[in-house]
Coordinates of C-alpha atoms in Angstrom, one line a residue:
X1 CA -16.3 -10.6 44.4
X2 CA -19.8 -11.5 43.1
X3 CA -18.0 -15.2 43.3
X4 CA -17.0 -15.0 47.0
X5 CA -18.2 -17.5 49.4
X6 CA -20.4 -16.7 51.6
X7 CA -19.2 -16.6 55.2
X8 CA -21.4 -16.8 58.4
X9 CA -19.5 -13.6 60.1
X10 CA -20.3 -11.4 57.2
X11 CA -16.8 -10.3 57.2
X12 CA -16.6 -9.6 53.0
X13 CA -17.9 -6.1 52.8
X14 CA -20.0 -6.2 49.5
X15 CA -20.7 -1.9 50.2
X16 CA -17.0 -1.5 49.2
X17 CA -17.2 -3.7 46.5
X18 CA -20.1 -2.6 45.0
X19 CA -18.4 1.1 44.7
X20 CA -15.4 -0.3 42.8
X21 CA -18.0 -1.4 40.5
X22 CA -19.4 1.8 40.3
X23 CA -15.9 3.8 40.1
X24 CA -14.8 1.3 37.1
X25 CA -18.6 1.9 35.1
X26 CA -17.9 5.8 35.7
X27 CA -14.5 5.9 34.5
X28 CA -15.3 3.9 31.2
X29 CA -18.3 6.4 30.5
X30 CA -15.8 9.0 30.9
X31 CA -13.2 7.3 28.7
X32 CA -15.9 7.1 26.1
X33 CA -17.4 10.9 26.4
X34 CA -13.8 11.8 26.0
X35 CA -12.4 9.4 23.0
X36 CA -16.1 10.9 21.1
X37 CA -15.4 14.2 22.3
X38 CA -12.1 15.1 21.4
X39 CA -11.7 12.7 18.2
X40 CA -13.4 14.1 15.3
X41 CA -12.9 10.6 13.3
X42 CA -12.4 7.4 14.6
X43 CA -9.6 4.9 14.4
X44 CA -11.0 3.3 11.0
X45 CA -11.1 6.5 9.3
X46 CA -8.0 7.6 9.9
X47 CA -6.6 4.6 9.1
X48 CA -8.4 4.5 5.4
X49 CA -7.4 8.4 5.2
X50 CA -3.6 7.1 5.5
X51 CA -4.1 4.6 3.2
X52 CA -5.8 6.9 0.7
X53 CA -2.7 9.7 1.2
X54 CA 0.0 7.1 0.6
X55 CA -2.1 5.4 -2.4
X56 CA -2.3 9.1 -4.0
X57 CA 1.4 10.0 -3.3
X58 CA 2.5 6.3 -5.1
X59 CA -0.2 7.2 -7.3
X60 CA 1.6 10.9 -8.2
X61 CA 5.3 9.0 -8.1
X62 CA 4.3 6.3 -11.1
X63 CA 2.4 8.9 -13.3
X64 CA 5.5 11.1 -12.6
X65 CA 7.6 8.0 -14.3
X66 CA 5.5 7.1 -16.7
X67 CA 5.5 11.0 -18.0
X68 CA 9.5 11.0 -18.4
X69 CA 10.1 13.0 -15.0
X70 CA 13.8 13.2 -14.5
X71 CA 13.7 13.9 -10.9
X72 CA 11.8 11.1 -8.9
X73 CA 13.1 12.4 -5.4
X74 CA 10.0 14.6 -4.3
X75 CA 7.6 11.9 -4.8
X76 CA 10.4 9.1 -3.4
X77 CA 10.1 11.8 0.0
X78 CA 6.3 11.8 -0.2
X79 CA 5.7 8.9 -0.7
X80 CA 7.9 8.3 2.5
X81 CA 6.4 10.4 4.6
X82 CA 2.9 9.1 3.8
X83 CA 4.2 5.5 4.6
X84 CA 5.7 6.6 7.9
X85 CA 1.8 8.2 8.5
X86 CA 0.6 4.8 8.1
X87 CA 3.1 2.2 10.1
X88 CA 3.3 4.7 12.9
X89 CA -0.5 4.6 13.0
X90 CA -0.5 0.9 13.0
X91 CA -0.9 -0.2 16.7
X92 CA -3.8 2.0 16.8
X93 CA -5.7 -0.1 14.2
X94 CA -5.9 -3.1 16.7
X95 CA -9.8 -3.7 17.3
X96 CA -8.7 -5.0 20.7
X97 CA -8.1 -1.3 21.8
X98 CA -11.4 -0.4 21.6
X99 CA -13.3 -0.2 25.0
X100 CA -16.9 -0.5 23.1
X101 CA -16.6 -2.0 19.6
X102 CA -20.4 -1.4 18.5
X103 CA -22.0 -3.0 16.2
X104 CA -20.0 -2.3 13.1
X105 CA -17.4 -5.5 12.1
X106 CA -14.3 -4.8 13.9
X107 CA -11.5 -3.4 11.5
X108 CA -9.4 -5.7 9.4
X109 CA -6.4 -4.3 10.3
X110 CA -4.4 -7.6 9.2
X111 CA -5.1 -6.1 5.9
X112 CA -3.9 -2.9 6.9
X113 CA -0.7 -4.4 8.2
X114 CA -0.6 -6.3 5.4
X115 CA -0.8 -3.5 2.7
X116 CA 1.6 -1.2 4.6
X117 CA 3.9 -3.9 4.6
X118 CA 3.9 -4.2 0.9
X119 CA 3.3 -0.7 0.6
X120 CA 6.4 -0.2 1.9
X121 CA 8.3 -2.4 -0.3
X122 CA 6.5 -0.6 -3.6
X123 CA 8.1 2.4 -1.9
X124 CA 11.5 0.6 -2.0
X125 CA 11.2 -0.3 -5.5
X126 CA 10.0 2.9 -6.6
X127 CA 13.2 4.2 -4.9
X128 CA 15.3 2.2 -7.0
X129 CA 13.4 3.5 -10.2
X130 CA 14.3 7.4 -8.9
X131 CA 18.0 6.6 -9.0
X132 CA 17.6 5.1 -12.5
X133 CA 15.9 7.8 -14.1
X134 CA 17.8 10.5 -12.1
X135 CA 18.7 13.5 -14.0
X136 CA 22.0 13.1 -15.6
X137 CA 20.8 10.7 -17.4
X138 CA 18.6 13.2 -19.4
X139 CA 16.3 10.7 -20.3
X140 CA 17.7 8.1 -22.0
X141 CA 15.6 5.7 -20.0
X142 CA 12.4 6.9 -20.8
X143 CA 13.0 7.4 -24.5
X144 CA 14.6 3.5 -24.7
X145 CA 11.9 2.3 -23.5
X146 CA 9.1 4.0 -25.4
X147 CA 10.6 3.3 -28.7
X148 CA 9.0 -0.3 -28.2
X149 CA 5.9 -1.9 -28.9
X150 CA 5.8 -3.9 -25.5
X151 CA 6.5 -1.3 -23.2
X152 CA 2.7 0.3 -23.7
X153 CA 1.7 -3.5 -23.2
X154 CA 4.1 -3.0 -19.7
X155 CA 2.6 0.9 -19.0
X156 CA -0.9 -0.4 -19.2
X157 CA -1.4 -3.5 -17.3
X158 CA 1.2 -1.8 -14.2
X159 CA -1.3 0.9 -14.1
X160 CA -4.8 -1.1 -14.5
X161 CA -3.4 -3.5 -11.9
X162 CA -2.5 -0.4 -9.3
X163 CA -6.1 1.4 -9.7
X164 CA -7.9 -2.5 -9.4
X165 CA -5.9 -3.1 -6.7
X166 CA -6.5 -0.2 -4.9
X167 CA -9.9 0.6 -5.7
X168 CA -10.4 -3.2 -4.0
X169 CA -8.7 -1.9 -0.9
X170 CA -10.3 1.2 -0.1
X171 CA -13.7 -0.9 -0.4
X172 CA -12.3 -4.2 1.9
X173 CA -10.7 -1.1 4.6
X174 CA -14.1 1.0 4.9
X175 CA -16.3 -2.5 4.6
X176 CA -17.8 -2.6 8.6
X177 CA -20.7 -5.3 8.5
X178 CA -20.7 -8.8 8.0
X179 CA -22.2 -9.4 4.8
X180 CA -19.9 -10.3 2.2
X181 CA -18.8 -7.6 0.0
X182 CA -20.4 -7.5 -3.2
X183 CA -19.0 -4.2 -4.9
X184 CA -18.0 -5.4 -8.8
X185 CA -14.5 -3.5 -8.2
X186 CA -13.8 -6.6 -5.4
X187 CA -15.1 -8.9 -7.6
X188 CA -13.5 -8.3 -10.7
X189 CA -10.2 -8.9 -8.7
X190 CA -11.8 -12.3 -8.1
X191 CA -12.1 -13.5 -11.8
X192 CA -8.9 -11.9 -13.1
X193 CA -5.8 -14.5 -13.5
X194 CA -2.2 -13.3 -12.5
X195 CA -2.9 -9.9 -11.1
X196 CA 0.3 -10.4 -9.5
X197 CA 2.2 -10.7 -12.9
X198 CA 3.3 -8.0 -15.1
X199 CA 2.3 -8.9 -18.8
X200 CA 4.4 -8.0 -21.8
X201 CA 7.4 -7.5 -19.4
X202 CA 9.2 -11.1 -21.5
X203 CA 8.4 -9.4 -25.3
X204 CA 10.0 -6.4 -23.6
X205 CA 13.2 -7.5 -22.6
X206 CA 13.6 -9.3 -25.7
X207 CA 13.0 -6.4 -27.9
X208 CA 15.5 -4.2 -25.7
X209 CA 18.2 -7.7 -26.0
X210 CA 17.6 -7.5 -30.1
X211 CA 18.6 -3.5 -30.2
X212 CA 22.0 -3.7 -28.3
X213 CA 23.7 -1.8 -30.6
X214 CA 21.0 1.6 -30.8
X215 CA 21.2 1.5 -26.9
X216 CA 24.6 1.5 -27.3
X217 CA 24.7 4.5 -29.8
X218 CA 22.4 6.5 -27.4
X219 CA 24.0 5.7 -24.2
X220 CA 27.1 7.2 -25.9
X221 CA 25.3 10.5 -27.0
X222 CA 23.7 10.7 -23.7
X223 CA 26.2 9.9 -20.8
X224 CA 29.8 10.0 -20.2
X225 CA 32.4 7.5 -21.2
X226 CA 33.4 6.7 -17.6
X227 CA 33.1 2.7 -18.1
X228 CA 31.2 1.6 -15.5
X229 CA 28.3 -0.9 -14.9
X230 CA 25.6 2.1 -14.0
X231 CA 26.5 4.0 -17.3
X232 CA 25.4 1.2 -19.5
X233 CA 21.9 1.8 -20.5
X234 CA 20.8 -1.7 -20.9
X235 CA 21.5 -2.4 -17.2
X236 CA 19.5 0.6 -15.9
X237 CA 16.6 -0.7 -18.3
X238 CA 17.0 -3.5 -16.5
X239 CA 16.7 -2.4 -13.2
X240 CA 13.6 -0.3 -14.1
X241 CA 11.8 -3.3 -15.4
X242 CA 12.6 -5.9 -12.7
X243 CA 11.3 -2.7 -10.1
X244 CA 8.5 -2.4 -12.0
X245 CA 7.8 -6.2 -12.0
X246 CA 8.3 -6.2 -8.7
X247 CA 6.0 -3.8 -7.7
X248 CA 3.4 -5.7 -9.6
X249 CA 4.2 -8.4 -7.4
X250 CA 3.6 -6.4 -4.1
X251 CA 0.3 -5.2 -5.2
X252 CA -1.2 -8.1 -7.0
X253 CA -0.6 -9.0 -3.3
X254 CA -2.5 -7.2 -1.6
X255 CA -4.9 -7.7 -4.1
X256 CA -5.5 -11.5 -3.4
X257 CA -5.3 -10.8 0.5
X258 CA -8.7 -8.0 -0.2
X259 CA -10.2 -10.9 -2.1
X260 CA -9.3 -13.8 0.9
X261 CA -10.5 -11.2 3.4
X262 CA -14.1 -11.2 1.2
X263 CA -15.9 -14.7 2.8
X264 CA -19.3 -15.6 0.5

């Protein structure tokens, strides 16, 4: 109405208009006092907190692995249920929901979206790794696997990658100014080549191709004689390294997006 043209008979009642404004600048002070009443943390910490549950539950799931648990399923349903936490927080992240941003830098919740995404899909593949190592098969996985020299190669850089990677993202979620982020944990991802690789993962499956016949012996000490494709040892290997690889994948990922995100 402040745009209206002006007429000679006066007929646009500016009173009227002039208490909309006033109704729409109340109810907006009111929405604020409420939203910082009645929420204890804001949107960007409970986003980060999310992240920070589902990174400890993964977190829990892969040492869990790594230590020869037979029984992956609890951390598969944690790790769930801490995903689900974070997608169903998702539309809430959106920076255009806020009625009065502030002066902090609005959240990057493309990077949010982003790591759930692949978040999920570590999830997926960790999934996979629970029904290889399940526990009938009384750990023949584990043992194959540690019997050779490039699987510590395989066990180290997986886990340096995950706590680089995530260390990277916790600092990129909870960054809110506009200076460039210049915490050495970002930018050690920035100098480090194939984070998104898995080394030793090549010498590995070479060394497990060279033993065919002691994976043969133990899968025959350790399973039944059913012949089937998911009873031969060498194929659950398999499957455990390609999820493993793939999981490297997904977080080297989100690693590069963290560093994309970090403008100089």
């Amino acid at each position: 109405f402040m745009f209206v043209k002006c007429e000679a008979s006066g007929a646009v009642d500016f009173t009227v208009r002039y208490a909309e404004i006033g109704q729409v600048v109340t109810a907006i002070i009111v929405q604020m006092t409420v939203d910082f009443t009645l929420r204890s943390r804001d949107f960007r910490t409970i986003a980060v907190d999310n992240i920070k549950s589902l990174l400890k539950e993964s977190l829990r799931g892969f040492t869990a692995f790594f230590g020869g648990a037979r029984d992956l399923s609890p951390n598969v349903a944690s790790m769930r249920e801490a995903l689900g936490a974070c997608e169903e927080f998702a539309p809430e992240t959106d920076p255009k929901l806020q009625i009065v941003p502030g002066k902090k830098m609005p959240f990057k919740n493309d990077l949010y979206n982003h790591c759930i995404k692949k978040l999920g899909l570590v999830v997926s593949d960790f999934e996979m790794l629970s029904m290889v190592v399940q526990k009938q098969n009384r750990g023949l996985v584990k043992n194959a696997l540690e019997d050779h020299p490039a699987w510590k190669v395989v066990k180290e850089d997986f886990t340096s990658t995950y706590r680089d990677v995530t260390r990277a993202l916790l600092i990129s979620l909870q960054h809110c100014t506009k200076t460039p982020i210049m915490d050495e944990r970002l930018l050690k991802l920035e100098n480090i080549t194939g984070v998104e690789e898995l080394e030793g993962v090549e010498e590995l499956m070479s060394e497990i191709n060279q033993e065919t016949a002691r994976l043969k012996s133990l899968e025959e000490e350790g399973t039944s004689k059913v012949p089937a494709v998911y009873h031969d040892l060498r194929v659950r290997l398999t499957v455990a390294i390609k999820a493993l690889k793939r999981m490297t994948n997904h977080c080297g990922s989100i690693g590069s997006y963290c560093v994309s995100k970090n403008a100089h």
